[in-house]
Amino acid sequence: MLLRRSFFRRPAPPLSLGGYDFRRGMPEDAPELMRTVMLGFETFRAFAPRGWEPPDDDEERLRGWLERDDDVWCQVAERTGEMAGHVAFMPAAIHAVSSDDPELAHLWQLFVREQHWGTGLATALHTAAVATAPTRGFREL
């Protein structure tokens, strides 16, 4: 099932959350982003069906996506210089579950390291993705 979120045209609010620094995700962030992804997937085991395994992904593939800055958008959150979480989206046309709708993007990743749960960071990252998508030509996410 594909869940779509339509956007209302409004200015993107500035991204802020006390104690966190936000910046664009870069290809050189791939090792730490991959670590965040794998830490996140490990928490899925608490509710995933028996025998579930995380998707097979790797750092080089992630780096390759991040090199496609015109297509892939990634926002990183850090606290005291350490990775806290990130969010990313890409056009549906290049996602594994593709669509030829040019106004549809897929929220590709939203991960927050466990020590930052409950801080509002996931909400701030999600808000940034939802606010940024229309500025990149997407109507639905």
PDB file of N, CA, C and O in Angstrom, residues 35-63:
ATOM      1  N   ARG A  35      25.439   3.681   9.885  1.00  0.00           N
ATOM      2  CA  ARG A  35      25.420   3.200  11.269  1.00  0.00           C
ATOM      3  C   ARG A  35      24.083   3.539  11.924  1.00  0.00           C
ATOM      4  O   ARG A  35      23.490   2.717  12.624  1.00  0.00           O
ATOM      5  N   THR A  36      23.580   4.754  11.683  1.00  0.00           N
ATOM      6  CA  THR A  36      22.281   5.148  12.226  1.00  0.00           C
ATOM      7  C   THR A  36      21.172   4.256  11.681  1.00  0.00           C
ATOM      8  O   THR A  36      20.294   3.821  12.431  1.00  0.00           O
ATOM      9  N   VAL A  37      21.211   3.970  10.388  1.00  0.00           N
ATOM     10  CA  VAL A  37      20.210   3.092   9.771  1.00  0.00           C
ATOM     11  C   VAL A  37      20.242   1.710  10.415  1.00  0.00           C
ATOM     12  O   VAL A  37      19.201   1.163  10.797  1.00  0.00           O
ATOM     13  N   MET A  38      21.430   1.146  10.553  1.00  0.00           N
ATOM     14  CA  MET A  38      21.531  -0.206  11.110  1.00  0.00           C
ATOM     15  C   MET A  38      21.123  -0.236  12.586  1.00  0.00           C
ATOM     16  O   MET A  38      20.461  -1.185  13.026  1.00  0.00           O
ATOM     17  N   LEU A  39      21.486   0.778  13.356  1.00  0.00           N
ATOM     18  CA  LEU A  39      21.030   0.863  14.748  1.00  0.00           C
ATOM     19  C   LEU A  39      19.498   0.945  14.795  1.00  0.00           C
ATOM     20  O   LEU A  39      18.858   0.313  15.635  1.00  0.00           O
ATOM     21  N   GLY A  40      18.934   1.714  13.889  1.00  0.00           N
ATOM     22  CA  GLY A  40      17.477   1.826  13.822  1.00  0.00           C
ATOM     23  C   GLY A  40      16.816   0.512  13.490  1.00  0.00           C
ATOM     24  O   GLY A  40      15.835   0.112  14.129  1.00  0.00           O
ATOM     25  N   PHE A  41      17.342  -0.175  12.483  1.00  0.00           N
ATOM     26  CA  PHE A  41      16.751  -1.459  12.103  1.00  0.00           C
ATOM     27  C   PHE A  41      16.856  -2.487  13.227  1.00  0.00           C
ATOM     28  O   PHE A  41      15.987  -3.337  13.384  1.00  0.00           O
ATOM     29  N   GLU A  42      17.902  -2.407  14.020  1.00  0.00           N
ATOM     30  CA  GLU A  42      18.018  -3.342  15.144  1.00  0.00           C
ATOM     31  C   GLU A  42      16.852  -3.182  16.115  1.00  0.00           C
ATOM     32  O   GLU A  42      16.393  -4.157  16.709  1.00  0.00           O
ATOM     33  N   THR A  43      16.352  -1.962  16.273  1.00  0.00           N
ATOM     34  CA  THR A  43      15.217  -1.755  17.178  1.00  0.00           C
ATOM     35  C   THR A  43      13.933  -2.359  16.613  1.00  0.00           C
ATOM     36  O   THR A  43      12.997  -2.600  17.369  1.00  0.00           O
ATOM     37  N   PHE A  44      13.881  -2.605  15.307  1.00  0.00           N
ATOM     38  CA  PHE A  44      12.688  -3.205  14.691  1.00  0.00           C
ATOM     39  C   PHE A  44      12.471  -4.630  15.185  1.00  0.00           C
ATOM     40  O   PHE A  44      11.366  -5.147  15.149  1.00  0.00           O
ATOM     41  N   ARG A  45      13.532  -5.286  15.616  1.00  0.00           N
ATOM     42  CA  ARG A  45      13.423  -6.685  16.029  1.00  0.00           C
ATOM     43  C   ARG A  45      12.421  -6.876  17.176  1.00  0.00           C
ATOM     44  O   ARG A  45      11.856  -7.951  17.336  1.00  0.00           O
ATOM     45  N   ALA A  46      12.196  -5.840  17.973  1.00  0.00           N
ATOM     46  CA  ALA A  46      11.269  -5.935  19.102  1.00  0.00           C
ATOM     47  C   ALA A  46       9.830  -6.164  18.653  1.00  0.00           C
ATOM     48  O   ALA A  46       9.028  -6.721  19.390  1.00  0.00           O
ATOM     49  N   PHE A  47       9.495  -5.749  17.421  1.00  0.00           N
ATOM     50  CA  PHE A  47       8.113  -5.900  16.962  1.00  0.00           C
ATOM     51  C   PHE A  47       7.985  -6.574  15.597  1.00  0.00           C
ATOM     52  O   PHE A  47       6.882  -6.863  15.153  1.00  0.00           O
ATOM     53  N   ALA A  48       9.098  -6.834  14.944  1.00  0.00           N
ATOM     54  CA  ALA A  48       9.060  -7.461  13.615  1.00  0.00           C
ATOM     55  C   ALA A  48       8.685  -8.941  13.727  1.00  0.00           C
ATOM     56  O   ALA A  48       8.911  -9.568  14.765  1.00  0.00           O
ATOM     57  N   PRO A  49       8.132  -9.494  12.654  1.00  0.00           N
ATOM     58  CA  PRO A  49       7.807 -10.914  12.673  1.00  0.00           C
ATOM     59  C   PRO A  49       9.062 -11.775  12.857  1.00  0.00           C
ATOM     60  O   PRO A  49      10.172 -11.370  12.491  1.00  0.00           O
ATOM     61  N   ARG A  50       8.890 -12.920  13.414  1.00  0.00           N
ATOM     62  CA  ARG A  50       9.998 -13.857  13.618  1.00  0.00           C
ATOM     63  C   ARG A  50      10.706 -14.129  12.297  1.00  0.00           C
ATOM     64  O   ARG A  50      10.067 -14.297  11.274  1.00  0.00           O
ATOM     65  N   GLY A  51      12.028 -14.092  12.332  1.00  0.00           N
ATOM     66  CA  GLY A  51      12.817 -14.336  11.129  1.00  0.00           C
ATOM     67  C   GLY A  51      13.097 -13.092  10.304  1.00  0.00           C
ATOM     68  O   GLY A  51      13.813 -13.153   9.313  1.00  0.00           O
ATOM     69  N   TRP A  52      12.517 -11.953  10.701  1.00  0.00           N
ATOM     70  CA  TRP A  52      12.746 -10.714   9.956  1.00  0.00           C
ATOM     71  C   TRP A  52      14.210 -10.324  10.012  1.00  0.00           C
ATOM     72  O   TRP A  52      14.872 -10.470  11.027  1.00  0.00           O
ATOM     73  N   GLU A  53      14.714  -9.855   8.902  1.00  0.00           N
ATOM     74  CA  GLU A  53      16.084  -9.339   8.816  1.00  0.00           C
ATOM     75  C   GLU A  53      16.038  -7.961   8.173  1.00  0.00           C
ATOM     76  O   GLU A  53      15.201  -7.708   7.311  1.00  0.00           O
ATOM     77  N   PRO A  54      16.931  -7.075   8.572  1.00  0.00           N
ATOM     78  CA  PRO A  54      16.957  -5.742   7.970  1.00  0.00           C
ATOM     79  C   PRO A  54      17.220  -5.817   6.470  1.00  0.00           C
ATOM     80  O   PRO A  54      17.847  -6.764   5.992  1.00  0.00           O
ATOM     81  N   PRO A  55      16.742  -4.811   5.737  1.00  0.00           N
ATOM     82  CA  PRO A  55      17.028  -4.774   4.299  1.00  0.00           C
ATOM     83  C   PRO A  55      18.530  -4.793   4.054  1.00  0.00           C
ATOM     84  O   PRO A  55      19.305  -4.274   4.859  1.00  0.00           O
ATOM     85  N   ASP A  56      18.909  -5.391   2.963  1.00  0.00           N
ATOM     86  CA  ASP A  56      20.316  -5.464   2.587  1.00  0.00           C
ATOM     87  C   ASP A  56      20.700  -4.141   1.932  1.00  0.00           C
ATOM     88  O   ASP A  56      20.255  -3.825   0.845  1.00  0.00           O
ATOM     89  N   ASP A  57      21.468  -3.368   2.613  1.00  0.00           N
ATOM     90  CA  ASP A  57      21.920  -2.085   2.085  1.00  0.00           C
ATOM     91  C   ASP A  57      23.381  -1.931   2.448  1.00  0.00           C
ATOM     92  O   ASP A  57      23.883  -2.645   3.312  1.00  0.00           O
ATOM     93  N   ASP A  58      24.053  -1.035   1.794  1.00  0.00           N
ATOM     94  CA  ASP A  58      25.456  -0.856   2.114  1.00  0.00           C
ATOM     95  C   ASP A  58      25.864   0.605   1.999  1.00  0.00           C
ATOM     96  O   ASP A  58      25.168   1.417   1.399  1.00  0.00           O
ATOM     97  N   GLU A  59      26.984   0.882   2.589  1.00  0.00           N
ATOM     98  CA  GLU A  59      27.492   2.246   2.672  1.00  0.00           C
ATOM     99  C   GLU A  59      27.773   2.853   1.297  1.00  0.00           C
ATOM    100  O   GLU A  59      27.471   4.028   1.064  1.00  0.00           O
ATOM    101  N   GLU A  60      28.325   2.080   0.395  1.00  0.00           N
ATOM    102  CA  GLU A  60      28.647   2.629  -0.932  1.00  0.00           C
ATOM    103  C   GLU A  60      27.390   2.993  -1.712  1.00  0.00           C
ATOM    104  O   GLU A  60      27.361   3.997  -2.418  1.00  0.00           O
ATOM    105  N   ARG A  61      26.372   2.186  -1.582  1.00  0.00           N
ATOM    106  CA  ARG A  61      25.107   2.504  -2.249  1.00  0.00           C
ATOM    107  C   ARG A  61      24.521   3.790  -1.667  1.00  0.00           C
ATOM    108  O   ARG A  61      24.058   4.664  -2.401  1.00  0.00           O
ATOM    109  N   LEU A  62      24.564   3.920  -0.337  1.00  0.00           N
ATOM    110  CA  LEU A  62      24.084   5.131   0.318  1.00  0.00           C
ATOM    111  C   LEU A  62      24.894   6.339  -0.143  1.00  0.00           C
ATOM    112  O   LEU A  62      24.339   7.386  -0.474  1.00  0.00           O
ATOM    113  N   ARG A  63      26.198   6.188  -0.204  1.00  0.00           N
ATOM    114  CA  ARG A  63      27.061   7.280  -0.680  1.00  0.00           C
ATOM    115  C   ARG A  63      26.663   7.678  -2.111  1.00  0.00           C
ATOM    116  O   ARG A  63      26.585   8.864  -2.434  1.00  0.00           O
TER     117      ARG A  63
END
